[in-house]
CSV table of C-alpha atoms in Angstrom, one decimal:
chain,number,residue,atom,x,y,z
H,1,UNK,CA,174.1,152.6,-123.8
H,2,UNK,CA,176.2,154.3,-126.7
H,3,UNK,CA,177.3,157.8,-126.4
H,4,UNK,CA,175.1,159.3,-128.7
H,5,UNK,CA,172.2,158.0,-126.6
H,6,UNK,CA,173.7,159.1,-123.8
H,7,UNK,CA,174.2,162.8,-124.9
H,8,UNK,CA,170.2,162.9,-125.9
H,9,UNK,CA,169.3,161.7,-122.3
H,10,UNK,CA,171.8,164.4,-120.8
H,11,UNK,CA,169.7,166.9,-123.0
H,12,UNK,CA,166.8,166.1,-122.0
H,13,UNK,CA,168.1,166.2,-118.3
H,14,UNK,CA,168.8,169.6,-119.0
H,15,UNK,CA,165.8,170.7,-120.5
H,16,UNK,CA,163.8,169.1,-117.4
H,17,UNK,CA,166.1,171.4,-115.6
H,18,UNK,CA,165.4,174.3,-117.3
H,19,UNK,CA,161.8,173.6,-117.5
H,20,UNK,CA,161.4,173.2,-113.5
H,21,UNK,CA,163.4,177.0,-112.7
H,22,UNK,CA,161.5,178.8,-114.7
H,23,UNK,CA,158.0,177.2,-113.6
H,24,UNK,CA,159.8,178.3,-110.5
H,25,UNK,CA,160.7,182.1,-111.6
H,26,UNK,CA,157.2,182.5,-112.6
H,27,UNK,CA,155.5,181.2,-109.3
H,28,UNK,CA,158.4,183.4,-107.5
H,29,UNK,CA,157.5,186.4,-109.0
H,30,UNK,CA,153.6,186.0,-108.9
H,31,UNK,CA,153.8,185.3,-105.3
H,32,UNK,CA,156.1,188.9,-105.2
H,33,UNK,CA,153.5,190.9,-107.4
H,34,UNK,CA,150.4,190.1,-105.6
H,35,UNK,CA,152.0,190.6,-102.1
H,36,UNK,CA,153.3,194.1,-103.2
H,37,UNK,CA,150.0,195.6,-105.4
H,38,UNK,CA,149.0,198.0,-102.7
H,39,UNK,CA,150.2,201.0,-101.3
H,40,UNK,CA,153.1,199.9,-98.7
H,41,UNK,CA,156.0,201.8,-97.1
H,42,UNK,CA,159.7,200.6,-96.0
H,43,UNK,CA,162.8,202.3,-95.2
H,44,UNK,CA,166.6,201.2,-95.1
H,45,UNK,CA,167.6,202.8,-91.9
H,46,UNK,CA,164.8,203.0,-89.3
H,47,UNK,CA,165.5,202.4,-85.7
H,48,UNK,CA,163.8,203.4,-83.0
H,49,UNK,CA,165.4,206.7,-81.3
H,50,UNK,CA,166.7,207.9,-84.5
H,51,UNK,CA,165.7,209.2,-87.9
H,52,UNK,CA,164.7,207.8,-91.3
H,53,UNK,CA,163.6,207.9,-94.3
H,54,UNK,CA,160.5,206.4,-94.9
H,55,UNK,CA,159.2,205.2,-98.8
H,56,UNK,CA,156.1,204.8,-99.7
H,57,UNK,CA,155.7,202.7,-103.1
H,58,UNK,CA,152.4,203.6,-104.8
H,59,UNK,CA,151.6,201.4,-107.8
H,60,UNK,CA,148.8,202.2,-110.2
H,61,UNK,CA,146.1,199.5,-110.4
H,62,UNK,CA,144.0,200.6,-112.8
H,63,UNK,CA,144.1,199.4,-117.0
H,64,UNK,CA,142.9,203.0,-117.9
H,65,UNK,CA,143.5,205.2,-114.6
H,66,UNK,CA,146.2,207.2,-113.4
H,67,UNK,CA,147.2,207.6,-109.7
H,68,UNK,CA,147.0,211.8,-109.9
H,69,UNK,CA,147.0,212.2,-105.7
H,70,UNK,CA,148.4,210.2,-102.7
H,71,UNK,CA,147.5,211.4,-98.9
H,72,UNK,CA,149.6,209.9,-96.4
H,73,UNK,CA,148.4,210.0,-92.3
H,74,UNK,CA,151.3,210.1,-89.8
H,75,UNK,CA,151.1,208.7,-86.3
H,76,UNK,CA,149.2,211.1,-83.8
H,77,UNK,CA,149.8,208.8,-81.0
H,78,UNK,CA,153.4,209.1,-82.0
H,79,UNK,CA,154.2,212.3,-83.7
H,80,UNK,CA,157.2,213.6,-85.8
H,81,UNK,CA,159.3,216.6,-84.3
H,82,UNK,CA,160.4,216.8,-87.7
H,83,UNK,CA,159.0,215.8,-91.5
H,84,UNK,CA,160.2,216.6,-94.6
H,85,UNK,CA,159.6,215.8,-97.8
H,86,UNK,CA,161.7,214.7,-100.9
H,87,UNK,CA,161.4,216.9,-103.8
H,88,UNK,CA,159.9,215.4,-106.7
H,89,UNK,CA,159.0,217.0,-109.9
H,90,UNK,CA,155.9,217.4,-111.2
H,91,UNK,CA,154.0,216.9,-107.8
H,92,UNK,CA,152.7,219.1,-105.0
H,93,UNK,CA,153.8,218.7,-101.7
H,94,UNK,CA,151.8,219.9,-98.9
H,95,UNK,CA,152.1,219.4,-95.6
H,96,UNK,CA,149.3,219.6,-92.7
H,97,UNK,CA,150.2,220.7,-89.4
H,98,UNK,CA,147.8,220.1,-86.3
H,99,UNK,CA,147.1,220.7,-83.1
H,100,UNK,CA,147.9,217.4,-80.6
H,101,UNK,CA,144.6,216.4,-77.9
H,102,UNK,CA,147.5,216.7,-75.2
H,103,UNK,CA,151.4,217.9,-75.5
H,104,UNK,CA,153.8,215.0,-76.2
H,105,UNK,CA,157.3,215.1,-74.9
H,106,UNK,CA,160.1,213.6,-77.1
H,107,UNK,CA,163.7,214.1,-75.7
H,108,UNK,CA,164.2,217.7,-74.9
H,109,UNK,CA,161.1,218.5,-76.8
H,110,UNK,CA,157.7,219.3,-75.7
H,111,UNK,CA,154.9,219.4,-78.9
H,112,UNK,CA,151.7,221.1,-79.0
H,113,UNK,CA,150.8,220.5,-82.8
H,114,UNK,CA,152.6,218.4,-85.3
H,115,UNK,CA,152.4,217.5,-89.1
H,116,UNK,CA,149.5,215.0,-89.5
H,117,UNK,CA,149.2,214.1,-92.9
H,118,UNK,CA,150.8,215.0,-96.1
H,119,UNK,CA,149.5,214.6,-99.4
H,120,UNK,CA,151.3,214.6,-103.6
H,121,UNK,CA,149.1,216.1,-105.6
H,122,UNK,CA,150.5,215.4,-109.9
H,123,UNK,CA,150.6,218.5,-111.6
H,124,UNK,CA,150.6,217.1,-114.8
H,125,UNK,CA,150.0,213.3,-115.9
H,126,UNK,CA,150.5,211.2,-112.6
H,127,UNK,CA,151.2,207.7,-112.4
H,128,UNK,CA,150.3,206.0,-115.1
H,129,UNK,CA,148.7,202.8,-115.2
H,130,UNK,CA,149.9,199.3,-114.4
H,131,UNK,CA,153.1,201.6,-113.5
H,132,UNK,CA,154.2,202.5,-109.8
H,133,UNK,CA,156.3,205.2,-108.1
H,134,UNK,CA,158.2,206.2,-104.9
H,135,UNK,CA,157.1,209.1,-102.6
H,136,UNK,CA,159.7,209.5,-99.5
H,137,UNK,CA,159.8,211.4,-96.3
H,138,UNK,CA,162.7,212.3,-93.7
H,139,UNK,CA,161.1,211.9,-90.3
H,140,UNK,CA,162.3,211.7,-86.5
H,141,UNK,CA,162.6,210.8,-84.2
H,142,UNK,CA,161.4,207.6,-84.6
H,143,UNK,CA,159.5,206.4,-81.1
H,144,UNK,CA,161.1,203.6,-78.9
H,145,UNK,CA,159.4,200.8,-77.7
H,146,UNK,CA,157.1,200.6,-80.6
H,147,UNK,CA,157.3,197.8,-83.0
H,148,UNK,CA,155.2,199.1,-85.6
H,149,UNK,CA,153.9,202.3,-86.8
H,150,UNK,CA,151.1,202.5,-89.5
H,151,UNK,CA,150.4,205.1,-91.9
H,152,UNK,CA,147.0,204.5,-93.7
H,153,UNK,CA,146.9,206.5,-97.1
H,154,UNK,CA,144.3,207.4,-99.3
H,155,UNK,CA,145.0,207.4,-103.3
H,156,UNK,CA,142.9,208.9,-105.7
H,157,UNK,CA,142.9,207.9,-109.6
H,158,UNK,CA,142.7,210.2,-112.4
H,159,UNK,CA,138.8,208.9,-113.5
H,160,UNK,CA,137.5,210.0,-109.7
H,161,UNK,CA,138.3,206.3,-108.0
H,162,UNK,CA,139.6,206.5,-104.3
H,163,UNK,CA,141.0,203.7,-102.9
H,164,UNK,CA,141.4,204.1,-98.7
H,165,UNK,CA,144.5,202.0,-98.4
H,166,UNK,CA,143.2,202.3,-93.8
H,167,UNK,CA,142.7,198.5,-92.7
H,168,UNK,CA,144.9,198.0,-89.7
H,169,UNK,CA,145.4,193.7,-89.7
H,170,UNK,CA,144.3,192.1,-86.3
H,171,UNK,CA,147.0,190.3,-86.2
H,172,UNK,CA,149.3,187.8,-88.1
H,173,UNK,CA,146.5,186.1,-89.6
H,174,UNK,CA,144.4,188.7,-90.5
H,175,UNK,CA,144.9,189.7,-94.6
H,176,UNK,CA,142.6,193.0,-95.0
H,177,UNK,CA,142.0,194.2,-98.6
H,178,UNK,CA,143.4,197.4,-98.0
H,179,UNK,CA,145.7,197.2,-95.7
H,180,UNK,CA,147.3,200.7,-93.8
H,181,UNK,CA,151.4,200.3,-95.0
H,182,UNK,CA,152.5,199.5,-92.4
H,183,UNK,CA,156.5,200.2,-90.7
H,184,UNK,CA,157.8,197.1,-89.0
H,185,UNK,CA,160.3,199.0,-86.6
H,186,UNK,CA,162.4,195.4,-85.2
H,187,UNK,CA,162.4,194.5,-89.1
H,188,UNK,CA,164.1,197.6,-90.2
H,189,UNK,CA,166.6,197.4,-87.7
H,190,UNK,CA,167.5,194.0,-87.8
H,191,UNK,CA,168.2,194.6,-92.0
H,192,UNK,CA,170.1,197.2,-91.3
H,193,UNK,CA,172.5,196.1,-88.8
H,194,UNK,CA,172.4,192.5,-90.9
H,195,UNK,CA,173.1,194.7,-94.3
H,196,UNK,CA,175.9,196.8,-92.7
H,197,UNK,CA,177.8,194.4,-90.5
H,198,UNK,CA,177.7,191.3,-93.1
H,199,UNK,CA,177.9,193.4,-96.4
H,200,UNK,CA,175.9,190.5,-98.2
H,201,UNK,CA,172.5,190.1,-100.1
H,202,UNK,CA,170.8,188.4,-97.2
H,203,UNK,CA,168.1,190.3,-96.4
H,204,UNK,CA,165.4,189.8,-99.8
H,205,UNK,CA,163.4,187.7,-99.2
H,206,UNK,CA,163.0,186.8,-102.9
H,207,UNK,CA,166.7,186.1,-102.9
H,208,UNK,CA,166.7,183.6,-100.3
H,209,UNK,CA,164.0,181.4,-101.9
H,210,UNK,CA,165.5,181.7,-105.2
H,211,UNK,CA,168.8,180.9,-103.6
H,212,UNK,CA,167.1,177.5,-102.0
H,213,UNK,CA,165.4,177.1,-105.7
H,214,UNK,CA,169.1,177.1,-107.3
H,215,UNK,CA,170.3,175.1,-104.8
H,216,UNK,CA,167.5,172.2,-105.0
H,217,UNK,CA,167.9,172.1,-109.2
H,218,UNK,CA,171.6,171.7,-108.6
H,219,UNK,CA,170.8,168.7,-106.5
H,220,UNK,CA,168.4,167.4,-108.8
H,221,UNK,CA,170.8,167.6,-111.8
H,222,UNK,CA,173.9,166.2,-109.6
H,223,UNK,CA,171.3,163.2,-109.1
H,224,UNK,CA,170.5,162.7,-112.7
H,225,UNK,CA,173.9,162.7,-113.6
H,226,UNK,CA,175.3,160.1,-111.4
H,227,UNK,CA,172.4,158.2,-112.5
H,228,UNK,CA,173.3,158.6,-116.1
H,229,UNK,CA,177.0,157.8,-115.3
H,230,UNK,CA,175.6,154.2,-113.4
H,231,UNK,CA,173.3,153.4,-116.3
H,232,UNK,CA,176.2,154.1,-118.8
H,233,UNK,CA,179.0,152.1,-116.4
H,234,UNK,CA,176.5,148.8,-116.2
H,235,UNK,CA,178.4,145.9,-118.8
């Protein structure tokens, strides 16, 4: 095989290449939109006996509608001593407080009535659509020998649409169409302690698959290559 011919193949090696990761990229990131287009919460330091901040990532669903009011439902079986809210401009913040069925003892702390719920109301414009935003809360303590705690929401679009984001999933299995966001305590805490001992991107899972992605098109390339080199070697 002459060199020129050689060079086209190597192209065309590479454009297969090129071809196959982004086929990838695509599927990667469809598989990461539809998993996240509901209302769901997370938070980079939750551990059980401490405090946290907890996110909740709204995303606007609607082609014409915008998200104008989110209402958030906290644990009653496990209520918050304390709950604050970020400050966030051009929303309103209000908080409900609550009386409990029966007092709850947390630490030195005995409760009779906690916040409940707490709901963003846009003052002007919202979220718009197709678009998402963040709405975050300091809470604490966070309950021990839980694994999960859900928070169902319920978001209301600018054209009167309200979507009860209140499904709790049976189990592993179970995919509701509008699931509570749900708080996977042991998840949280295994991130953080991963993120702050090791100090590496480990913990996304997009990464990781995209890392294995990179990794298997590397292989395949090394394997063209030395095919090229045998077919280019032969008398």
């Amino acid at each position: 095989m002459s060199n020129q011919s050689v060079r086209s193949e190597l192209r065309r090696a590479g454009l297969r290449a090129a071809a196959i990761s982004a086929a990838s990229a695509l599927v990667l990131v469809g598989v990461a939109d539809s998993a996240s287009a509901h209302v769901g919460v997370s938070s980079p330091d939750a551990k059980p006996g401490g405090y946290a901040k907890l996110v909740f990532r709204v995303p606007s669903e609607s082609d014409t509608a915008s998200t104008t009011k989110l209402v958030v439902t906290l644990p009653k079986d496990h209520p918050f001593v304390s709950v604050g809210a970020q400050v966030k401009g051009g929303w309103k913040v209000v908080k409900t407080k609550e009386k409990l069925a029966s007092p709850v003892k947390i630490g030195d702390v005995t409760l009779t009535e906690a916040i409940t719920t707490v709901s963003w109301t846009a003052e002007a414009g919202g979220v718009p659509p197709n678009d998402f935003d963040e709405f975050a809360l300091s809470v604490g303590k966070i309950p021990e020998g839980v694994d999960s705690l859900d928070f169902p929401a319920v978001q209301t679009y600018s054209d009167g649409e309200v979507v009860r984001w209140e499904q709790v999933a049976k189990d592993a299995a179970d995919k509701p169409e509008h699931p509570a966001p749900s708080l996977k305590l042991a998840t949280a805490a295994t991130t953080m302690a991963a993120t702050t001992s090791q100090n590496t991107g480990g913990s996304d899972t997009l990464a990781r698959v995209l890392g294995g992605a990179g990794l298997v098109l590397g292989l395949l390339g090394l394997g063209l290559g030395l095919g090229l080199r045998r077919r280019t070697a032969k008398p």
